[in-house]
Coordinates of C-alpha atoms in Angstrom, one line a residue:
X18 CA 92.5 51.5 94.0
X19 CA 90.8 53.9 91.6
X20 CA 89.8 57.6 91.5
X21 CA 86.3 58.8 91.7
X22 CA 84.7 62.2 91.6
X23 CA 81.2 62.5 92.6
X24 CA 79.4 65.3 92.4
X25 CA 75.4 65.5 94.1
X26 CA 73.1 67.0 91.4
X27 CA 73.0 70.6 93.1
X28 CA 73.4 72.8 90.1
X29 CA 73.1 75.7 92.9
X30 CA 75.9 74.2 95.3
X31 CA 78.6 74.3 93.2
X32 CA 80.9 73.0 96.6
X33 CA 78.5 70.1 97.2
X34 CA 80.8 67.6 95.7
X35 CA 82.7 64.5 97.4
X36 CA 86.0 62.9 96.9
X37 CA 86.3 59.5 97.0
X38 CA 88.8 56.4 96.4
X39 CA 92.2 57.1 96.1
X40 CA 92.2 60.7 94.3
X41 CA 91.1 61.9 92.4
X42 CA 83.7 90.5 62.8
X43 CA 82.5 94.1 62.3
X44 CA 79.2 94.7 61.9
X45 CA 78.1 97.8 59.0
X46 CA 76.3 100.3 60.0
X47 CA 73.8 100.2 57.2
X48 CA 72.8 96.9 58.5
X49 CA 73.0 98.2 62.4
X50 CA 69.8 100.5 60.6
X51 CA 68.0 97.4 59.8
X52 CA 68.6 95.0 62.7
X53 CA 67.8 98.3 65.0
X54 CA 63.9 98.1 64.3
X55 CA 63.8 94.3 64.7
X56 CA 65.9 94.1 67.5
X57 CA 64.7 97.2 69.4
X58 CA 60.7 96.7 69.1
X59 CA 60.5 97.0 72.9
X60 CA 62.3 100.1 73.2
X61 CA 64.7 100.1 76.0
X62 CA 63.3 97.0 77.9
X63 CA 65.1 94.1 78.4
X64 CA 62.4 91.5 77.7
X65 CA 59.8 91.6 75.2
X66 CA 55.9 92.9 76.7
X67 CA 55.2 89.6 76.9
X68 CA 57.8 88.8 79.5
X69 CA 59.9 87.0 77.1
X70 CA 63.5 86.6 78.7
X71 CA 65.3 88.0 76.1
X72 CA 69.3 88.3 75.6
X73 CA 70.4 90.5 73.0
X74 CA 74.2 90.3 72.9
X75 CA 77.1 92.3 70.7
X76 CA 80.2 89.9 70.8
X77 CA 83.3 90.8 69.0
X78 CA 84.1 87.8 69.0
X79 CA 81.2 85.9 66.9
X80 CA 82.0 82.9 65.7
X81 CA 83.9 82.1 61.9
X82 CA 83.3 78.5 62.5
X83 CA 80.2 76.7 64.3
X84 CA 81.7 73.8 64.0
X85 CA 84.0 73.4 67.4
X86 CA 86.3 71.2 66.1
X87 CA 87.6 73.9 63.2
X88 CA 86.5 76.7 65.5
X89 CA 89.4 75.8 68.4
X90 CA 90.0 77.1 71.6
X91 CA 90.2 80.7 71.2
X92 CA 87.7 83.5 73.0
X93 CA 84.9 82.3 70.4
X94 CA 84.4 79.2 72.4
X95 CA 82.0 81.5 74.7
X96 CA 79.8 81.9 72.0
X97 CA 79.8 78.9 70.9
X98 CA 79.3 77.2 74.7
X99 CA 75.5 78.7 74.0
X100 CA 75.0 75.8 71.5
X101 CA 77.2 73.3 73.0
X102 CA 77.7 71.5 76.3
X103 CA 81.1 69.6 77.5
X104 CA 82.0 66.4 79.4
X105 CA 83.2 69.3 82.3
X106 CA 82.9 73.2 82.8
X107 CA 84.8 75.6 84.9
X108 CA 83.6 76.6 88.0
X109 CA 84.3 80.2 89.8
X110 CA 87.6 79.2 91.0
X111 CA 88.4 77.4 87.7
X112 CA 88.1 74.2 88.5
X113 CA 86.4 71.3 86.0
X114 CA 82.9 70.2 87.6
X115 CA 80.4 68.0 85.6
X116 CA 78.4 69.1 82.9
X117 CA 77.6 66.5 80.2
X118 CA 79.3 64.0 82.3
X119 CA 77.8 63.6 86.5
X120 CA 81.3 61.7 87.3
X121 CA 84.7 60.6 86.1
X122 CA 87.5 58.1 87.7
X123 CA 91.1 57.4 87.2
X124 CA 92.6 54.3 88.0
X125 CA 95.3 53.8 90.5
X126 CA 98.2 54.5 88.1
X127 CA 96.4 57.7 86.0
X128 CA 96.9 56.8 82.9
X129 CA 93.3 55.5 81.8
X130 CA 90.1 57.8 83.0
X131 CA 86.4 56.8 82.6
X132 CA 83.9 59.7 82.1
X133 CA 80.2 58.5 83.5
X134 CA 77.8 60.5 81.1
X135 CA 74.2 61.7 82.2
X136 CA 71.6 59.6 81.6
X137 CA 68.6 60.5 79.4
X138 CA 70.6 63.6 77.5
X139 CA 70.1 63.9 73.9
X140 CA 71.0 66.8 71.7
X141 CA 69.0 68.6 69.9
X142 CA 68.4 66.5 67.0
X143 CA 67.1 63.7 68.6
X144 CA 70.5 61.7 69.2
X145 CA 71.5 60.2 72.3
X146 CA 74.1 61.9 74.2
X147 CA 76.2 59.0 75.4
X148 CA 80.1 57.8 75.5
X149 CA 79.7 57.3 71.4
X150 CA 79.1 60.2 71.3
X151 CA 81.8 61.1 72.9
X152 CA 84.7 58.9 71.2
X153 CA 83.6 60.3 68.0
X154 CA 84.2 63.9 69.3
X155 CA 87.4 62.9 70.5
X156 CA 88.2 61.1 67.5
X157 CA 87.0 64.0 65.0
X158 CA 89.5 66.2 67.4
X159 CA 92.5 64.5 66.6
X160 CA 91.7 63.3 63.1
X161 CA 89.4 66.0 60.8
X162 CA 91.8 67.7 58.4
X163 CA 91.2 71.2 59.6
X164 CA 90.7 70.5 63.2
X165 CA 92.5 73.5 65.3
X166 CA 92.5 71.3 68.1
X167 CA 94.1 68.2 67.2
X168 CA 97.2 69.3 69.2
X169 CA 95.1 69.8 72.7
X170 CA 94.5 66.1 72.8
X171 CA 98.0 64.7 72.5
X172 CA 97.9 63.0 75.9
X173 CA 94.4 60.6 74.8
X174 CA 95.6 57.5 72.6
X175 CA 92.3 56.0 72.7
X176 CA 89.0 56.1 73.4
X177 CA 86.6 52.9 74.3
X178 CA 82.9 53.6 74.4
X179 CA 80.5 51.1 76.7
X180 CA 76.7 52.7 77.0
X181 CA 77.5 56.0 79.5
X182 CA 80.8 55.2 80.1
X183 CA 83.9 56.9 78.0
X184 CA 87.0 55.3 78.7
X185 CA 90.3 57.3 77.3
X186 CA 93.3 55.1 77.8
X187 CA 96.0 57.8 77.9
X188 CA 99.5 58.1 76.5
X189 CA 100.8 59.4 79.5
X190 CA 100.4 59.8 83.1
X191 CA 98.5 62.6 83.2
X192 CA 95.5 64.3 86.2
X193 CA 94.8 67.2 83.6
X194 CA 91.9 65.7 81.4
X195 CA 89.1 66.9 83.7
X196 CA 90.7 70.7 83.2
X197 CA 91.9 70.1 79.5
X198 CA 87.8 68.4 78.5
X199 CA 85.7 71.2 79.4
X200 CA 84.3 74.1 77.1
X201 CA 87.7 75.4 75.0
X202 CA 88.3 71.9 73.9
X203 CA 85.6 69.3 73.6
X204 CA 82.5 70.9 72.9
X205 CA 80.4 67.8 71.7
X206 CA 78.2 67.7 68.6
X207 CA 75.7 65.5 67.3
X208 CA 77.6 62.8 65.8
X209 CA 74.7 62.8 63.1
X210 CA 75.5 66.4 62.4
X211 CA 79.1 65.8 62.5
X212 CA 79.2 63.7 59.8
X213 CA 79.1 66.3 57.9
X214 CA 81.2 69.0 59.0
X215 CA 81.1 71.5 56.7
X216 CA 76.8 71.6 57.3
X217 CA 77.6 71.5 61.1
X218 CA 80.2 74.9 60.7
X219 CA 76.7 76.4 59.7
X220 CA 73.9 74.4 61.4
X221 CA 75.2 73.6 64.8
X222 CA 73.5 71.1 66.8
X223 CA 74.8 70.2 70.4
X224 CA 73.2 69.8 73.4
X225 CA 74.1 73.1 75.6
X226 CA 71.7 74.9 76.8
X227 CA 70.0 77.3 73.6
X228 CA 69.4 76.1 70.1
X229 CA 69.9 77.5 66.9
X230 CA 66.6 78.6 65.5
X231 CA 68.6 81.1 62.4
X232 CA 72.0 82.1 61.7
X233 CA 73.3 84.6 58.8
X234 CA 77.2 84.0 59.0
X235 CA 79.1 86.1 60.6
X236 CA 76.5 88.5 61.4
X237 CA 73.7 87.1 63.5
X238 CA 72.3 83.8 65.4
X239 CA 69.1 83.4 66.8
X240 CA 68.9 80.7 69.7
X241 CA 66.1 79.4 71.9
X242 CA 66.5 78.3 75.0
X243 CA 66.9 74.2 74.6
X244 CA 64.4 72.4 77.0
X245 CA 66.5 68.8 76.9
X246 CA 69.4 70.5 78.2
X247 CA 70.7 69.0 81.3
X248 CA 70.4 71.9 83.7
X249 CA 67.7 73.5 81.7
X250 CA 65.3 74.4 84.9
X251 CA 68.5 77.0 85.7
X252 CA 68.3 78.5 82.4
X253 CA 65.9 81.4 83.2
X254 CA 66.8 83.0 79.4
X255 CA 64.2 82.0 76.7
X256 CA 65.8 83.3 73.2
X257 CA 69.2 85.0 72.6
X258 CA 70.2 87.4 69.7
X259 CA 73.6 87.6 68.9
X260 CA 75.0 90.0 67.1
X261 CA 78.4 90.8 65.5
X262 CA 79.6 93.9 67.4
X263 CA 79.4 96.7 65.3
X264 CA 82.2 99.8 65.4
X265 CA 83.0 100.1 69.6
X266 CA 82.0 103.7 69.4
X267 CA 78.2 102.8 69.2
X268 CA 78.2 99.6 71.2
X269 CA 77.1 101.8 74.3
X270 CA 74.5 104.1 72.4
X271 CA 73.1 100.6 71.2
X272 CA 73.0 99.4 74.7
X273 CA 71.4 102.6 75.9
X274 CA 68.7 102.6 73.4
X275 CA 67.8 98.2 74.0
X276 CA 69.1 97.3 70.8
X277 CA 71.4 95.2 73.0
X278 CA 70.9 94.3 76.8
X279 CA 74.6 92.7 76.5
X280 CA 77.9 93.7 74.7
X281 CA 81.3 92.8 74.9
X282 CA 83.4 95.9 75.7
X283 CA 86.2 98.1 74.1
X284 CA 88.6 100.1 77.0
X285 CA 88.1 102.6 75.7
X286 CA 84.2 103.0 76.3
X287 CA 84.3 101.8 79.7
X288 CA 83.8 105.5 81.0
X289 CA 81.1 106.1 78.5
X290 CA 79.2 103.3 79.3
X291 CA 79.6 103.7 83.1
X292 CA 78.4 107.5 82.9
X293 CA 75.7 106.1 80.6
X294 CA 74.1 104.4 83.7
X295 CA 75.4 100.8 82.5
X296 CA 76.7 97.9 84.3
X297 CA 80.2 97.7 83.1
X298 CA 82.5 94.5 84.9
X299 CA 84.9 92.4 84.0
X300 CA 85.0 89.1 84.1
X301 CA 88.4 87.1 85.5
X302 CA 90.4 85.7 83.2
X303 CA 93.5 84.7 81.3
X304 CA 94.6 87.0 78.8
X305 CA 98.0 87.6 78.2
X306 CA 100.6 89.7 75.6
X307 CA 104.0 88.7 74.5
X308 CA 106.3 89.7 72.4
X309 CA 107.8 86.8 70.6
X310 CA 111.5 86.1 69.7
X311 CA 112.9 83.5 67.9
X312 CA 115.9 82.2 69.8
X313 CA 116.9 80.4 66.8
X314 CA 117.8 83.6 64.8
X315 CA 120.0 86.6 65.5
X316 CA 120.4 88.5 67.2
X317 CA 118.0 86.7 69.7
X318 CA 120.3 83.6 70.0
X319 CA 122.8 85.9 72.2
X320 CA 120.9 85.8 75.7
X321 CA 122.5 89.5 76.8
X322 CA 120.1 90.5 73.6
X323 CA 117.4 89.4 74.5
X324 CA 118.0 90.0 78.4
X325 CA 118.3 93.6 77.2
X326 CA 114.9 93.7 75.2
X327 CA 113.2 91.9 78.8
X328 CA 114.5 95.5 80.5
X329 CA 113.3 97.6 77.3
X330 CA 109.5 97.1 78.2
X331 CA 107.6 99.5 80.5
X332 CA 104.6 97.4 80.7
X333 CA 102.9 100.0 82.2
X334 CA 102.6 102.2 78.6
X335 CA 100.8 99.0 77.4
X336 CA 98.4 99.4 80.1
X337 CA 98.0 102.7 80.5
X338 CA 97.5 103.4 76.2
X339 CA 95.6 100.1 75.6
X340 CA 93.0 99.5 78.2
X341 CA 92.6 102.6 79.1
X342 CA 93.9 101.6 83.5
X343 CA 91.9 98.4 83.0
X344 CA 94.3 95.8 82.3
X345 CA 97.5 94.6 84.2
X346 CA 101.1 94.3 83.5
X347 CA 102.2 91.2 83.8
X348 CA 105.6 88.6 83.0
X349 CA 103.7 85.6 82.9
X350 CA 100.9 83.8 81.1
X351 CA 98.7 83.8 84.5
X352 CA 96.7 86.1 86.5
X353 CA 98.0 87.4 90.2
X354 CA 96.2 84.8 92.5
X355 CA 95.7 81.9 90.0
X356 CA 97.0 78.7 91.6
X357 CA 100.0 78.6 88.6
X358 CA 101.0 82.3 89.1
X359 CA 104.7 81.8 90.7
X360 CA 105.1 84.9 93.4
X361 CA 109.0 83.9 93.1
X362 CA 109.2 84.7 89.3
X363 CA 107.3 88.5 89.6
X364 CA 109.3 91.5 88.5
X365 CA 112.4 89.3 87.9
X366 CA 113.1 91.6 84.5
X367 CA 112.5 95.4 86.0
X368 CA 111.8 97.9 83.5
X369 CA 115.9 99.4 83.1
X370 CA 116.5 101.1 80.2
X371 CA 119.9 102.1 81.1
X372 CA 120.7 98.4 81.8
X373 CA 119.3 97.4 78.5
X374 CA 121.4 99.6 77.1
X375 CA 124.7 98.4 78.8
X376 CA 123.8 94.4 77.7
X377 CA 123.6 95.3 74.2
X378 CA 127.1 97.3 74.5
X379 CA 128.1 94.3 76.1
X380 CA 126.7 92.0 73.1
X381 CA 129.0 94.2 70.6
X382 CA 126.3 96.4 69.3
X383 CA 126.3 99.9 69.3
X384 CA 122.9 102.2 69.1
X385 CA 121.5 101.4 65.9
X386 CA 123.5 98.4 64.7
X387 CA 120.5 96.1 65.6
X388 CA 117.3 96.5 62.9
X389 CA 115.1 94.5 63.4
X390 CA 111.2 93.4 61.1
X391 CA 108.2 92.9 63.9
X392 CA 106.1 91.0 61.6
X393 CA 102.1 91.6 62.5
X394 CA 98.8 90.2 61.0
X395 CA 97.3 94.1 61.0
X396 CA 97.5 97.2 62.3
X397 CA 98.4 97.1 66.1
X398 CA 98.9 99.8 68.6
X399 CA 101.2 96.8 70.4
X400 CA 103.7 97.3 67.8
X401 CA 103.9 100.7 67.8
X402 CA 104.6 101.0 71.6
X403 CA 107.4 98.6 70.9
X404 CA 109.1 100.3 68.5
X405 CA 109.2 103.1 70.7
X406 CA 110.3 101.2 73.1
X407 CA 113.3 99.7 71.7
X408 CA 114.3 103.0 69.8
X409 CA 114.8 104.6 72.9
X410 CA 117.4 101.8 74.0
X411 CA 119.3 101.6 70.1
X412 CA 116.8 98.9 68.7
X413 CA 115.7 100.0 65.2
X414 CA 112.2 98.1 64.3
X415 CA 110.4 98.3 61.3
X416 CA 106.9 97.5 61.3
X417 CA 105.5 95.0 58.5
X418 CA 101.8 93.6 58.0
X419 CA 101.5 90.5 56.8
X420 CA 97.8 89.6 56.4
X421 CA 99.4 85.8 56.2
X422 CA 101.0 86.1 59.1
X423 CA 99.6 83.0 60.7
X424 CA 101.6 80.7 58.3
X425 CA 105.1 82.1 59.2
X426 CA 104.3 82.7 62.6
X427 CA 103.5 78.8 63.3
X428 CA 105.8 77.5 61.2
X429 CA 108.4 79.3 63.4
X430 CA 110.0 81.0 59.9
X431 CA 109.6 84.5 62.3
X432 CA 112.4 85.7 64.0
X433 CA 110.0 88.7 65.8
X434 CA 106.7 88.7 66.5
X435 CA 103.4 90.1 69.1
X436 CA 100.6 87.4 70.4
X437 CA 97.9 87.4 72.6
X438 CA 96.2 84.3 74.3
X439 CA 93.1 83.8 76.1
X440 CA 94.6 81.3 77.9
X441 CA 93.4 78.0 78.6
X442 CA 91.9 76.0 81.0
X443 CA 94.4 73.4 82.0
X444 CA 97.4 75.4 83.6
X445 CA 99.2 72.8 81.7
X446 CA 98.1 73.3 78.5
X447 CA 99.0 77.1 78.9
X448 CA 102.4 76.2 79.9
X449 CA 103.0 73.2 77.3
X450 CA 101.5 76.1 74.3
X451 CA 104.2 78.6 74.8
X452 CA 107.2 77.2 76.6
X453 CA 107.1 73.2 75.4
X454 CA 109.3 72.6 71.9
X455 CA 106.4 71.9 69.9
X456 CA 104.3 74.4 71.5
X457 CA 101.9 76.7 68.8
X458 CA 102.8 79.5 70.7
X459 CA 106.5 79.0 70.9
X460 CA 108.5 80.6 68.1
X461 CA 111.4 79.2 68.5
X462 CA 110.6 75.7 68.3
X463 CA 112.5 72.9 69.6
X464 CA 113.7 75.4 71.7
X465 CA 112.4 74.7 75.6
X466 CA 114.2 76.2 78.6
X467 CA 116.0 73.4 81.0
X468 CA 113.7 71.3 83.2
X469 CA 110.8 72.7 81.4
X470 CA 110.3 69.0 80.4
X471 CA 110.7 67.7 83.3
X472 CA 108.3 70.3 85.7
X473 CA 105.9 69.6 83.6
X474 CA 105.8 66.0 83.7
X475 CA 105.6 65.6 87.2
X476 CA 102.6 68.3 87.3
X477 CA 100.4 66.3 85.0
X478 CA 101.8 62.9 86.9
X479 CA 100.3 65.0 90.4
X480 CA 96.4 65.0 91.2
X481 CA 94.6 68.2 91.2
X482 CA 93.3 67.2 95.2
X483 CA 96.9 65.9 96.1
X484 CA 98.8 68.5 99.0
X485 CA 101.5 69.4 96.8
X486 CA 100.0 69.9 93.2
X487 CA 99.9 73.8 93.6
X488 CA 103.7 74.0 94.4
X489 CA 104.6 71.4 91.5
X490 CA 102.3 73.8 89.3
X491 CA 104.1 77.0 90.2
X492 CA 107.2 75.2 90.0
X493 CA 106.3 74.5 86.0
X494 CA 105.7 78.4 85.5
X495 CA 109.3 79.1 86.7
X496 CA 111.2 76.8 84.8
X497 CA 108.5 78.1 81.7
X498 CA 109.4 81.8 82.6
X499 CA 113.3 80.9 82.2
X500 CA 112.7 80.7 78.3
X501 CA 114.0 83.7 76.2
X502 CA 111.2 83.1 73.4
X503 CA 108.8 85.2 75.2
X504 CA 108.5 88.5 76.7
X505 CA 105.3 89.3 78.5
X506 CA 103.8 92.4 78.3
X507 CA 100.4 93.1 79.8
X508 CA 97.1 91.4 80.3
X509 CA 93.5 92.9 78.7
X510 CA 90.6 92.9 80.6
X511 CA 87.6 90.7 79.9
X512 CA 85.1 93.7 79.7
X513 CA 82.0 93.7 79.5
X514 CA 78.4 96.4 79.8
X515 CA 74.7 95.2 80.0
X516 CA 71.4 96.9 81.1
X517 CA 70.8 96.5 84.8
X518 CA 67.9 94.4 83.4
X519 CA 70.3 91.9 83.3
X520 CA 71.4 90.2 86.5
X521 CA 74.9 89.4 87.5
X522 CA 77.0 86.7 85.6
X523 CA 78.8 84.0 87.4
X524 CA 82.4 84.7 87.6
X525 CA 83.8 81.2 86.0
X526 CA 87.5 82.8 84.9
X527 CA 87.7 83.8 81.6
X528 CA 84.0 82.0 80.8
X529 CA 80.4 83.3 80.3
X530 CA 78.1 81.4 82.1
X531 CA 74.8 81.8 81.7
X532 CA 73.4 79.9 84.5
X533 CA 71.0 81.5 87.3
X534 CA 71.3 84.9 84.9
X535 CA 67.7 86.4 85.0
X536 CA 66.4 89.1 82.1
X537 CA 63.9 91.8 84.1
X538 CA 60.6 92.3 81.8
X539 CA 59.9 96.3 81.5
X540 CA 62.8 97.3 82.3

């Protein structure tokens, strides 16, 4: 028997869905002067006179790359989701629901899936949205030379196109794809534009929901809202300004003043913008800190080491100095409440300082024998709160910036190291990234932690629907959280401010969504 999703064409029921089958960049302030004028004709209103639904939105994280396939799946994918559409999206409880595709199947053993696309879809270029268009974005995935996402797709061998229907014939069992296809990692493009990728990193053409009428790089787009898109009659925005976010400090007088109606937020302004009169909220979300060992080099290959460092932290200090009370501590790449957040695992290391100090006396090292390089891309207040940290238990670390970092850090060549991940949305994927031996986010590659391998398979061999997925799921974060490669520290808060011209945002985790959001003219 096969697997088939079906979901009614209710973009406001989001539960109206049956189950059938078997299973289923800083901006300067000179140039802040100039945009101010243009961007502000309306004064504080939202909207222009005229009623135009106008967003005008300060990301700090605006796009280096248009072009999804060299852009990857970090936090830029949010931007980028206003150009491009997906097979899937994420609904509020994070679960994939149908966007470019209305349906998908798996056949009775899971390893082949069939996406159905929509009908009628074209992007905005003129060319047909259909399973071709598909297989080449799959294909350009695995294949382009600079693609960041090539090792996302590791579970699709191949991919047979018939009209509306994409067929990926997988190397492995695996019930993820629905999750794993949605916004972070197959944003589709025209495969017309595509074929030439360096003009599509600057001219983007998809088929989401606005279209990109100008764009300086790295500083500004201008988008309008596309009428061809698939669930275009709950768009209720017209045009959409995106700016790079300039210096945090003036992100709220900017919103105060309707230069923006919308800006990404710094901690640290959350009270200003809140006694400003603003609507400041965070969205759900994934983000997590680590600090990175490499198990591979001393003095990280003895495990009393590295147990000692896991009672070093005081993940509160990251908390308290870094988000200003907004975050969360947290051991473990998942948010409390998340169907892979494992209850069992939670405050297994305790901040102990005096233990941390009796492991390394155990170890053979006396205070000051370990010095250790934490090797940074930039300046980082993480880093700083680690050294202290680990001074006060013996641990000598020297700070070093290396504006190459990225090279060394995944070509596992560190032995020390911070990150911080948006997180994905496939559970699995999170899990494979930082715990699996070939994971980007693992530096101590092939290192994996026993029957890491083995959880994991029998997750992705489980369908989301079946009865016991969620314990085989939380049962993958616990043999993750054995590994001694990672130390997690705290997780940021997706914060945001807007006018309270703007209505309220779906909360899709760690998403921005800009479905059923209305602008208020005159206000």
């Amino acid at each position: 028997m096969s697997a088939r999703l079906t979901i009614r064409r209710r973009p406001d029921d989001r539960s109206a869905r049956r189950v059938g089958g078997l299973r289923v960049a800083a901006l300067g302030t000179a140039f802040i002067a100039l945009l101010v004028p243009a961007l502000s004709a309306c004064g504080g209103s939202a909207s222009s006179a005229s009623g135009d639904a106008r967003l005008k939105w300060a990301s700090s994280y605006f796009p280096a790359h248009w072009d999804p396939v060299v852009s990857g799946s970090g936090a830029q994918f949010r931007e980028l989701a206003l150009v491009y559409a997906s097979l899937t999206r994420t609904d509020e409880e994070g679960k994939a629901v149908p966007d470019l595709a209305e349906s998908w199947e798996y056949n009775a053993e899971g390893d082949r899936i069939t996406f159905h696309v929509r009908p009628g879809l074209k992007f905005s270029d003129g060319e047909p949205v259909d399973a071709a268009a598909v297989k080449a974005a799959i294909e350009r995935a695995q294949k382009q030379k600079n693609s960041a996402l090539f090792g996302d797709l590791t579970s699709i061998g191949s991919v047979r196109a018939d009209g509306l229907d994409a067929t990926l014939n997988l190397t492995q069992v695996d019930y993820q794809i629905p999750q794993l296809l949605g916004q972070r990692v197959l944003q589709i493009a025209s495969p017309k534009a595509a074929a030439s990728p360096a003009k599509l990193d600057q001219n983007p053409v998809g088929a989401g929901p606005f279209v990109v009428d100008q764009l300086v790089p790295g500083t500004k787009a201008v988008l309008r809202k596309n009428p061809d898109y698939w669930d275009a009659e709950n768009i209720h925005i017209n045009h959409v300004e995106l700016v790079s976010a300039p210096d945090a400090s003036t992100v709220v007088s900017g919103l105060q003043t309707g230069v923006y109606n919308f800006a990404d937020l710094d901690p640290s302004q959350a009270d200003a913008a809140g006694k400003a009169g603003l609507d400041v909220f965070s969205q759900p979300g994934f983000n997590a800190s680590n600090i990175s060992l490499n198990v591979n080099k001393a003095p990280f290959d003895d495990d009393r080491v590295v147990e000692a460092l896991r009672h070093a932290v005081d993940r509160e200090e990251f908390v308290k100095k870094l988000t200003f009370g907004h975050g969360e501590t947290t051991d473990q790449p998942f948010p409390k409440g998340y169907v892979a957040y494992d209850e069992e695992s939670e405050g297994a290391y305790p901040y102990d300082p005096a233990k941390s100090k009796k492991l390394l006396a155990e170890a053979g090292h006396a205070p000051g024998d370990i010095k250790l390089n934490l090797v940074i891309p930039s300046e980082d207040p993480q880093a700083e709160i680690v050294q202290s940290q680990l001074a006060a238990v013996g641990i000598k670390v020297t700070i070093k910036i290396d504006k190459n970092w990225a090279t060394p850090f995944f070509a596992k060549d560190l032995a020390f190291s911070l990150y911080s991940t948006t997180g994905r949305d496939s559970a699995v994927q999170t899990l494979t990234a930082h715990f699996g031996p070939n994971g980007p986010l693992n530096l101590s590659t092939p290192y994996e932690p026993d029957g890491f391998e083995e959880a994991v398979t029998k997750v992705r061999r489980t369908p989301l629907d079946a009865p016991g997925y969620a314990q085989a799921l939380r049962s993958a974060t616990r043999a993750g959280l054995r590994s001694n490669a990672l130390i997690f520290t705290f997780s940021s808060p997706n914060l945001f401010a807007k006018s309270k011209a703007v209505s309220g945002l779906p909360k899709n985790p760690a998403h921005i969504d800009w479905t059923g959001v209305k602008i208020s003219a005159g206000s």
